[in-house]
CSV table of C-alpha atoms and ligand atoms in Angstrom, one decimal:
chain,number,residue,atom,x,y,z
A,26,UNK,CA,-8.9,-13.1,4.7
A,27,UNK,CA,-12.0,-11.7,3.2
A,28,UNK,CA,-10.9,-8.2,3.2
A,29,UNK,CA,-7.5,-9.3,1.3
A,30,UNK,CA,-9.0,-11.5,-1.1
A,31,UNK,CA,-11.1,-8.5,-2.3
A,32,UNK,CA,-7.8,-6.1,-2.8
A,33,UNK,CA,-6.2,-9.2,-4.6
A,34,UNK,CA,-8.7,-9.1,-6.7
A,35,UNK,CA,-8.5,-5.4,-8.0
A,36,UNK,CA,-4.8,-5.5,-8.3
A,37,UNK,CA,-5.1,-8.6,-10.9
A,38,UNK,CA,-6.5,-6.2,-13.2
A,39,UNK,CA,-2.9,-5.0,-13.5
A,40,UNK,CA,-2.2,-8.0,-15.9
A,41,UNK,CA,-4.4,-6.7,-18.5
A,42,UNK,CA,-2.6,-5.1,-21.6
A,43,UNK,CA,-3.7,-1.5,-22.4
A,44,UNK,CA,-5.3,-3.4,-25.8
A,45,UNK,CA,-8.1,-1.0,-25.4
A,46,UNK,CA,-10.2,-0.6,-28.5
A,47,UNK,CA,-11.7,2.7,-26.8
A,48,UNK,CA,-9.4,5.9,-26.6
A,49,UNK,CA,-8.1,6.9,-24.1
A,50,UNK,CA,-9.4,9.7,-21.7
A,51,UNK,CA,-7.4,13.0,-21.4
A,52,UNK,CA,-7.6,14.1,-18.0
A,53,UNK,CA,-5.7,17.4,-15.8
A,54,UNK,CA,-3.7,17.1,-12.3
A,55,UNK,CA,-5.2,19.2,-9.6
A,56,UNK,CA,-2.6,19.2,-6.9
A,57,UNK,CA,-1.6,22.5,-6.7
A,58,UNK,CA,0.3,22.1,-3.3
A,59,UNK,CA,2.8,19.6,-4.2
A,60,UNK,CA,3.0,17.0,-7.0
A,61,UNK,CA,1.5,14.2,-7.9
A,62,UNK,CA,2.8,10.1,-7.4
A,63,UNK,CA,3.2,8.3,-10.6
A,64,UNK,CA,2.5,4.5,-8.7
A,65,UNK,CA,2.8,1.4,-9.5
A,66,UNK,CA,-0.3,0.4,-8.3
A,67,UNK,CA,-3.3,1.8,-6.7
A,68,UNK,CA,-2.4,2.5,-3.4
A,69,UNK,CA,-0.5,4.9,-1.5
A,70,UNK,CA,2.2,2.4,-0.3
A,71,UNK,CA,3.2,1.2,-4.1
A,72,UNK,CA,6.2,2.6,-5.3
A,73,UNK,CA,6.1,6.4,-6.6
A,74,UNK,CA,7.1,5.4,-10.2
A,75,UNK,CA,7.5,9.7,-11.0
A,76,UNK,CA,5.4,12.9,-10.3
A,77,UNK,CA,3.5,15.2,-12.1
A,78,UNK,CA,3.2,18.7,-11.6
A,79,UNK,CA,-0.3,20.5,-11.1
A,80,UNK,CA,-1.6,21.2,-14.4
A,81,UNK,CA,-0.4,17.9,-16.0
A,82,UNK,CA,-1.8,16.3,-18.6
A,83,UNK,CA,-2.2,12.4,-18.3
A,84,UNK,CA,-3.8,10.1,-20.6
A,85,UNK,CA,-6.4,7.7,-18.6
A,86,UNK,CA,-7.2,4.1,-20.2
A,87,UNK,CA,-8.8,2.5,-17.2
A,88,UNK,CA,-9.5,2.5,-13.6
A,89,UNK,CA,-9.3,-0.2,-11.0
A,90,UNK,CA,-10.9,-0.3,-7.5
A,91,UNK,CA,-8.0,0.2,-4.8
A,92,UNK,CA,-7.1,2.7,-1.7
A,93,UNK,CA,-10.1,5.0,-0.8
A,94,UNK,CA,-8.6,8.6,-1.1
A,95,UNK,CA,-10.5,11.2,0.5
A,96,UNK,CA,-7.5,13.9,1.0
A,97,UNK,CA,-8.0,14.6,-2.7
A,98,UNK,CA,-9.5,18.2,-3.9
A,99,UNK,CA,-11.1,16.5,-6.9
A,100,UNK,CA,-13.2,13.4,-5.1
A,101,UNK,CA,-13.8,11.0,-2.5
A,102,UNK,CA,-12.8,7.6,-4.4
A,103,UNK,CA,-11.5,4.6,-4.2
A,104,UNK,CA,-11.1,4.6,-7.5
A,105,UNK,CA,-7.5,4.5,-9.4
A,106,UNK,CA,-6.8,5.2,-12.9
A,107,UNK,CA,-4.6,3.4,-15.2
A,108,UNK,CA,-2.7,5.8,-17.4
A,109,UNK,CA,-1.8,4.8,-20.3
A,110,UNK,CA,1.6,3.3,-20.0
A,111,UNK,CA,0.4,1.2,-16.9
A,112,UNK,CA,1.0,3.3,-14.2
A,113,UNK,CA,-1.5,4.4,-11.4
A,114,UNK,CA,-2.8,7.8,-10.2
A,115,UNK,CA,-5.8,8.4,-7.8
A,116,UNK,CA,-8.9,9.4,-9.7
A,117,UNK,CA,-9.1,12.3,-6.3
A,118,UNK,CA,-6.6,14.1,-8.1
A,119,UNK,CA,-7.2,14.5,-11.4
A,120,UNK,CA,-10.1,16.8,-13.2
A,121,UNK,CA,-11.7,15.4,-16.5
A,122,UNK,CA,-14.5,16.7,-18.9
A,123,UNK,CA,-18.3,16.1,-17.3
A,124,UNK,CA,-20.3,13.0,-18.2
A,125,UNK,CA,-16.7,10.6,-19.2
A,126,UNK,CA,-17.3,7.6,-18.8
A,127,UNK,CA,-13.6,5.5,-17.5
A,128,UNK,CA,-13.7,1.9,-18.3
A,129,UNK,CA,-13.4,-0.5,-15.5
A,130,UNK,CA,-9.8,-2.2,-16.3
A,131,UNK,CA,-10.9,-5.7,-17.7
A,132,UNK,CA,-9.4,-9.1,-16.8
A,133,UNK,CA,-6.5,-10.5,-18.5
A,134,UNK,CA,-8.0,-13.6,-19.9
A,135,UNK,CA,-7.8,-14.1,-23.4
A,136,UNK,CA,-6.4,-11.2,-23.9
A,137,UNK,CA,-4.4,-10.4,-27.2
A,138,UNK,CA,-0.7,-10.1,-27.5
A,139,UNK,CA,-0.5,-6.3,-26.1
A,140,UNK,CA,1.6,-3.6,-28.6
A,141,UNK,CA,3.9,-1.8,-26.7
A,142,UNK,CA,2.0,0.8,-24.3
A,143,UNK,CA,2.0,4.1,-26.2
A,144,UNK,CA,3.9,6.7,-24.2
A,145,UNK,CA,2.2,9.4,-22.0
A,146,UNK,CA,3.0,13.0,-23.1
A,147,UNK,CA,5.1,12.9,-19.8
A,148,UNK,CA,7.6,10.1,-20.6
A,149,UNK,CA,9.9,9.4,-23.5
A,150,UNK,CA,8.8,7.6,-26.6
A,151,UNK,CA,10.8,4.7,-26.5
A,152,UNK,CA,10.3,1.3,-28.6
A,153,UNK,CA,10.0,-2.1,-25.4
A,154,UNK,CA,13.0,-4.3,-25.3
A,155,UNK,CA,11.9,-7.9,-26.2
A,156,UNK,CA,13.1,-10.4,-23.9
A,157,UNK,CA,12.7,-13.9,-22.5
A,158,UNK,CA,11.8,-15.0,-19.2
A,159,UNK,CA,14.4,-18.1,-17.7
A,160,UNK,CA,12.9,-19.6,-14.9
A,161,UNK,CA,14.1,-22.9,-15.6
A,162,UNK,CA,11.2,-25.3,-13.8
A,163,UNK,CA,9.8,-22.9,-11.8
A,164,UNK,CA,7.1,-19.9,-13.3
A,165,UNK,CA,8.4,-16.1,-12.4
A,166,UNK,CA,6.3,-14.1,-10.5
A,167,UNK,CA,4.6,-11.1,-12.1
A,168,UNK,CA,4.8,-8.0,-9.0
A,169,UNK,CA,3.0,-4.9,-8.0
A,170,UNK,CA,6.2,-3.2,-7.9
A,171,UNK,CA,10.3,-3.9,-7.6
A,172,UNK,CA,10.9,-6.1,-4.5
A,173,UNK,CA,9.7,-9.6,-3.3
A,174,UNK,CA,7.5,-8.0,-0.8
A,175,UNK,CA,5.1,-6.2,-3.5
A,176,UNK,CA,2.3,-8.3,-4.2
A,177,UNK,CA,2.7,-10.9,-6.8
A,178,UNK,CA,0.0,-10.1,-9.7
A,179,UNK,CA,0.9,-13.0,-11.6
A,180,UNK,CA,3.6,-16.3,-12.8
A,181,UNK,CA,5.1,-16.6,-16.5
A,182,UNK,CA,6.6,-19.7,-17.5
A,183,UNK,CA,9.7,-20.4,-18.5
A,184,UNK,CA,10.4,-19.1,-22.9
A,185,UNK,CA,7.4,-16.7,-22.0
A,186,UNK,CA,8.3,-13.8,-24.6
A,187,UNK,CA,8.2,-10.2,-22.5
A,188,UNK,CA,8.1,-6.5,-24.2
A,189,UNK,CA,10.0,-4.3,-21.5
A,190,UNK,CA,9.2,-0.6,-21.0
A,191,UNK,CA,12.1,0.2,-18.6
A,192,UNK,CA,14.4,-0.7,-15.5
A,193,UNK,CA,13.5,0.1,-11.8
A,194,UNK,CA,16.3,-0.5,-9.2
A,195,UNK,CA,14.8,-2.7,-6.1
A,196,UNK,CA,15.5,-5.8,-4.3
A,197,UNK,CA,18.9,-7.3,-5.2
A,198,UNK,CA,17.7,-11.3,-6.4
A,199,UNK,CA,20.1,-14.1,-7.4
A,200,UNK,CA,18.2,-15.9,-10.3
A,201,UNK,CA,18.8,-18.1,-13.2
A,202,UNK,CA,20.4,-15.5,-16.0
A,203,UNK,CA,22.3,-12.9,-13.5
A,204,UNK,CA,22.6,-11.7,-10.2
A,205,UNK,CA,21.0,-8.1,-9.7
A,206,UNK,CA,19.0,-5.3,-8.2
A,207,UNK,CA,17.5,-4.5,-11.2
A,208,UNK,CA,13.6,-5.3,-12.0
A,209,UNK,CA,11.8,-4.6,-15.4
A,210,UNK,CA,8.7,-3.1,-15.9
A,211,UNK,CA,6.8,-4.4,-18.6
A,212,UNK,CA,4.0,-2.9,-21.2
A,213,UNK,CA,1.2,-4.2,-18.9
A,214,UNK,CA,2.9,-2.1,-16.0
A,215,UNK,CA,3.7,-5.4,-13.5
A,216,UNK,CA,7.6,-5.9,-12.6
A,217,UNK,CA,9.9,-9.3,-13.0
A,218,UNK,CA,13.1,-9.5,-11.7
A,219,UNK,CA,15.9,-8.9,-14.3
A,220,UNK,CA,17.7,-11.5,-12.6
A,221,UNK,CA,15.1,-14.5,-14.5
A,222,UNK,CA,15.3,-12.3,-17.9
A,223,UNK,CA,17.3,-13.3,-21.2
A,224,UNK,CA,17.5,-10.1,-23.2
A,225,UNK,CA,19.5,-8.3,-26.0
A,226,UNK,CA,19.5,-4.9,-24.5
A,227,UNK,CA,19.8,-2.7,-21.8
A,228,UNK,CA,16.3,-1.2,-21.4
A,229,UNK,CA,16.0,2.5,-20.3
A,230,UNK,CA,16.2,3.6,-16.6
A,231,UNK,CA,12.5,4.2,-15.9
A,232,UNK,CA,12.8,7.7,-14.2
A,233,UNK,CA,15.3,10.0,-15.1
A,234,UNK,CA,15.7,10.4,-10.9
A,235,UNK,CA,16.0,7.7,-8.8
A,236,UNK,CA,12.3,5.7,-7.7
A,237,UNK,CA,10.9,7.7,-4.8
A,238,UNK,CA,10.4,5.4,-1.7
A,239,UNK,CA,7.8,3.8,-0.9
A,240,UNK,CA,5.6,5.2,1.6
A,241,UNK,CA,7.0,3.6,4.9
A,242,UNK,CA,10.2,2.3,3.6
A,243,UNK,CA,12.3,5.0,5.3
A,244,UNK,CA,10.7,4.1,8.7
A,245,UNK,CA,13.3,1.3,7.9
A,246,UNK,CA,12.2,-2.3,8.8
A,247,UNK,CA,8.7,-3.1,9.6
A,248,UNK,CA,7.9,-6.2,12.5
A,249,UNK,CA,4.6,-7.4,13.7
A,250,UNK,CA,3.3,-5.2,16.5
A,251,UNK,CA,2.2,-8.6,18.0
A,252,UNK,CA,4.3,-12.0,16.8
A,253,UNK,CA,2.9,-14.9,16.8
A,254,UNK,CA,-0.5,-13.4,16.8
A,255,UNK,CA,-2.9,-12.9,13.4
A,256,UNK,CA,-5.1,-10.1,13.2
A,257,UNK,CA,-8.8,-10.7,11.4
A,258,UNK,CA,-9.6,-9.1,8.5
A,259,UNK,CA,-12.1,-6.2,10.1
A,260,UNK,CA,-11.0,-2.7,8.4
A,261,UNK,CA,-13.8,-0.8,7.2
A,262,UNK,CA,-16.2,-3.9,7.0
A,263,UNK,CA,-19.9,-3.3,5.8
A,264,UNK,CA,-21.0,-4.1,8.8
A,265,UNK,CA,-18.6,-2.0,11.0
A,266,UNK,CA,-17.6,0.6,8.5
A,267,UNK,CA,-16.5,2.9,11.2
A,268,UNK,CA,-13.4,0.6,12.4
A,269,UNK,CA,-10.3,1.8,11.0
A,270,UNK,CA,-8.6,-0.8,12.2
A,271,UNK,CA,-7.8,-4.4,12.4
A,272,UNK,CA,-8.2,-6.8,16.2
A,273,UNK,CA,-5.2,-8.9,17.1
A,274,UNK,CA,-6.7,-11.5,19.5
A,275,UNK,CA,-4.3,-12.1,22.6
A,276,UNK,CA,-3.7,-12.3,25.8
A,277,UNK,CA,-3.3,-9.9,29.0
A,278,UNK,CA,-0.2,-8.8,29.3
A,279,UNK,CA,1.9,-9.8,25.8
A,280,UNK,CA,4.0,-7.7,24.9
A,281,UNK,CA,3.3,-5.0,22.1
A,282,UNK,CA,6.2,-4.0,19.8
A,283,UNK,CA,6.3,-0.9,18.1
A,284,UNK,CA,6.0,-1.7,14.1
A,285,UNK,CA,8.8,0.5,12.8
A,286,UNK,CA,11.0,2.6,14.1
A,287,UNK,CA,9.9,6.4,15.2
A,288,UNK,CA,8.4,8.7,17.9
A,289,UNK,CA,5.7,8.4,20.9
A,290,UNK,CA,3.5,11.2,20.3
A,291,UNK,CA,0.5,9.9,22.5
A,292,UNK,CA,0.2,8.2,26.0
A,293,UNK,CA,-3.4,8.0,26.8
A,294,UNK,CA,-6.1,6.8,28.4
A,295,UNK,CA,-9.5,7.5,25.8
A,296,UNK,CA,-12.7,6.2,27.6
A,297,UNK,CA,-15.9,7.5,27.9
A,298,UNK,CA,-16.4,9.6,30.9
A,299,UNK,CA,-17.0,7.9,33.9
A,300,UNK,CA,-15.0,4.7,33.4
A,301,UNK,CA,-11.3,3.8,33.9
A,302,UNK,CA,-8.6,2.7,31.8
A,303,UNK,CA,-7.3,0.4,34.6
A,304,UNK,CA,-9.8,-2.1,34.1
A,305,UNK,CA,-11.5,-4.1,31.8
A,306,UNK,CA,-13.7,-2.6,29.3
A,307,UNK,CA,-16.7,-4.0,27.4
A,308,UNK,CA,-18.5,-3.6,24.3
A,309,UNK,CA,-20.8,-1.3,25.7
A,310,UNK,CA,-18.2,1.2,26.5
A,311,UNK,CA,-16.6,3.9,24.3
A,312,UNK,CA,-13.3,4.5,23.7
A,313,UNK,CA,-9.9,3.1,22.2
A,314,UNK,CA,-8.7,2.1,26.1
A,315,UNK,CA,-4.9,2.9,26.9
A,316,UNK,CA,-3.3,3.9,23.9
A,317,UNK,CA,0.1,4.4,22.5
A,318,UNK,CA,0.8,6.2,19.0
A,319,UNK,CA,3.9,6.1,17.2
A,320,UNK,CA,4.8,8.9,14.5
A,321,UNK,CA,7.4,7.2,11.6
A,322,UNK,CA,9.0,7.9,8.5
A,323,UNK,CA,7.0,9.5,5.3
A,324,UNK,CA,4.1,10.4,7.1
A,325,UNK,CA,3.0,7.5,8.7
A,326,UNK,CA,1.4,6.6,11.9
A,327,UNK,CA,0.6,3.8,14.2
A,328,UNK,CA,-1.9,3.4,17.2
A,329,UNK,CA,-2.3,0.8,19.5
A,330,UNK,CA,-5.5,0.5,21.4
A,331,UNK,CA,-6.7,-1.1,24.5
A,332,UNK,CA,-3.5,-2.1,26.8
A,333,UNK,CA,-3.6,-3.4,30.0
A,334,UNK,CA,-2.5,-0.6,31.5
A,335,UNK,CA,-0.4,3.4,30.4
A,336,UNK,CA,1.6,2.5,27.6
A,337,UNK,CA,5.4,1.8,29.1
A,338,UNK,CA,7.4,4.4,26.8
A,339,UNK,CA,6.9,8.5,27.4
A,340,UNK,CA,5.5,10.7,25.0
A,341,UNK,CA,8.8,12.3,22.8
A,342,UNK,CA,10.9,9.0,23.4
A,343,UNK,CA,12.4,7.4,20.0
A,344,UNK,CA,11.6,3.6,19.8
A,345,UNK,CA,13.2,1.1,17.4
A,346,UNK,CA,11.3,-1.3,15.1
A,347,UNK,CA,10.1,-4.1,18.0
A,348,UNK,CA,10.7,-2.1,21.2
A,349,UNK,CA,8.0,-3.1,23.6
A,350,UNK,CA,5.6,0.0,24.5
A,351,UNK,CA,3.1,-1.7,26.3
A,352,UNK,CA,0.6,-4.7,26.9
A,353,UNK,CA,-2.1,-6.3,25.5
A,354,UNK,CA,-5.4,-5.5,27.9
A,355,UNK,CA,-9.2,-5.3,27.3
A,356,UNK,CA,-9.3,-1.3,28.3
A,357,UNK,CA,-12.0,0.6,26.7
A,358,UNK,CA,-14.5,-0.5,24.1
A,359,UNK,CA,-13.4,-3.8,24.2
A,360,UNK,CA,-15.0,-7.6,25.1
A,361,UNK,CA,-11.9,-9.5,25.7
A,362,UNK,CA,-8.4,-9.0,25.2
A,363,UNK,CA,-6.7,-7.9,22.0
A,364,UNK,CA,-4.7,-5.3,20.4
A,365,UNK,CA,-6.6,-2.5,17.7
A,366,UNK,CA,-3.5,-1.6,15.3
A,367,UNK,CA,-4.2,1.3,13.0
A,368,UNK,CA,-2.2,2.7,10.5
A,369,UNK,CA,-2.5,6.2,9.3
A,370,UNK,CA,-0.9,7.6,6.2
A,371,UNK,CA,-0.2,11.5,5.3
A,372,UNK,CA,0.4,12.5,9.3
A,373,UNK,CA,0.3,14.2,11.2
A,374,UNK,CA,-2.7,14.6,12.4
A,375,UNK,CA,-4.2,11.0,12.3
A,376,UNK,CA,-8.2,10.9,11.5
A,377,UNK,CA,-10.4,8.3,10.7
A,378,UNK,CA,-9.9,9.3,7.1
A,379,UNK,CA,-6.3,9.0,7.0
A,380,UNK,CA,-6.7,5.3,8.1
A,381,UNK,CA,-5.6,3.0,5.7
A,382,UNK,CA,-6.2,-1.1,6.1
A,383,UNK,CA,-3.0,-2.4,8.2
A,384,UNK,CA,-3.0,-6.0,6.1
A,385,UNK,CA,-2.1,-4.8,3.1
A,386,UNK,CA,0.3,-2.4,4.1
A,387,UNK,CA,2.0,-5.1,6.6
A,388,UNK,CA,2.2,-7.3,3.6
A,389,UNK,CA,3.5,-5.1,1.6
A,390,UNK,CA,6.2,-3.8,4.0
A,391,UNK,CA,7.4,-7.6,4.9
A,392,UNK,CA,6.0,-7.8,8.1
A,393,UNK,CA,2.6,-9.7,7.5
A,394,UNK,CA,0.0,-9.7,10.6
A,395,UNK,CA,-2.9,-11.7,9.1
B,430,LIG,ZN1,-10.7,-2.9,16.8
């Protein structure tokens, strides 16, 4: 859980509120293709709050580690910067003077009661709507975004005083005050249900257009590729940086489900020449073994290395969310059966660069693997 812990830990930084005493940094969109997500946090998989149109002005107050972009014409980064009404945009996209300096987004303890976020040359000046969270007993979760399966950033207990930017439409929840799909967005940028929020007002829809999906979402559901079965944390490690992956231990022969609905594109058997697919592999082998890859929704991709043997669904065939498409094996560079998932964002093609850490994104799309 190493691997998560460390993301967890970036995402807190959400809960500060923008109480910067420095100004913030004026900075350009470079995305001359198409525009730019507006997210709610800093990844590609958080909901697209808006976009912004190359040439855009944004106003930066901070910048939190999160996913590592390297499709951007600006930078390789994993870096993410807060704007200043607590929304995210990757720093590979935007162009700012030489030699500025971005603060690292600070913790949230002890900070001061925030002022309400001053509004971005892009959105409406509009004053927060004070409100109350009603919990009752139990503290309401603080999220990345407008559904139960965003990460939770925080809890406020019950008579907590809130200052609400604006209304998001997501998952419908049955709480305390009302029933409803709506979720607020407060100053500090995190979401609450509406349903757990005494208020006076109606705030403000948050886009004039509805949310963009998330990434993924309109693959439809999202399963486990292997249930029952956790996958280590191992994307991208220090000591492996070249693994764009994550290992689900197994056994030969369990089934593999596809993740989400979509496409075979690939049936294959990637070895290194002079060794077979049909057998076991071993560490000192290269290759990915007998491989299926699955093209979904919104750009996204998923692999699944080293079956037992060719992957059970033809190349072209549409699958649905937990179809089987193969077996768990130990073909290729492998020491002992498992399943490599990889998840690939912005495809096609897939490339090690596109690959984005499966745990997260599992998480985040209600199907958890580890
Ligand atoms: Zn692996």
């Amino acid at each position: 859980m190493r691997k998560t812990i460390i993301v967890l830990a970036a995402v807190a930084a959400v809960l500060t509120p923008p109480v910067s005493a420095h100004a913030a940094t004026t900075a350009t969109v470079v995305s001359p293709k198409r525009p730019l997500n507006v997210r709610a946090g800093a990844a590609v998989w958080t909901t697209s709050l808006r976009t912004l149109p190359h040439g855009a002005t944004v106003e930066i107050d901070c910048q939190i580690k999160g996913q590592l972009i390297n499709q951007g014409p600006v930078r390789v980064t994993d870096q993410w910067n807060r704007l200043t009404d607590g929304a995210y945009v990757s720093d590979a996209w935007v162009r700012r003077a030489p030699g500025v300096q971005i603060p690292a987004c600070a913790q949230a303890t002890a900070a001061p009661a925030a002022p309400a976020a001053p509004a971005t040359p892009t959105a409406p000046a509009t004053a927060a709507i004070p409100g109350t969270v009603a919990s009752g007993a139990t503290p309401l979760r603080t999220r990345s975004g407008p559904a139960r399966t965003a990460q939770v950033l925080g809890t406020l207990s019950n008579g907590t005083p809130l200052s609400i930017v604006c209304q998001l439409r997501g998952e419908s929840i049955a709480g305390a005050v009302r029933s409803t799909d709506m979720w607020d967005r407060l100053t500090s940028g995190v979401y609450v249900s509406d349903a757990y929020v005494r208020r006076e007002a109606t705030p403000p829809a948050c886009t004039a257009a509805p949310a963009a999906p998330a990434p993924g979402a309109g693959a439809g559901p999202w399963v486990s590729p292997l249930p029952g079965f956790t996958a280590r944390p191992g994307f991208r490690t220090p000591t492996n940086p070249n693994h764009v992956g994550v290992d689900i231990m197994s056994f030969v022969g369990t089934p593999i489900q596809a993740a989400a609905a979509g496409t075979v594109v690939e049936v294959t058997c990637n070895i290194e020449a002079g060794h077979s697919c049909d057998q076991p592999g071993s560490a000192s082998i290269r290759g990915c073994g007998w491989y299926v890859k699955l093209q979904h929704a919104d750009g996204i991709s998923t692999l699944y290395c080293h079956m037992v043997r060719r992957g059970v669904v033809p190349p072209g065939q549409k699958v649905a969310a937990g179809q089987v498409i193969g077996y768990v094996g130990s073909s290729g560079n492998s020491s002992a059966p498992h399943l490599h998932f990889e998840v690939h964002v912005n495809t096609p093609p897939t490339s090690p660069g596109n690959a984005i850490d499966p745990l997260p994104f599992m998480r985040a799309h209600g199907a958890p693997i580890g």
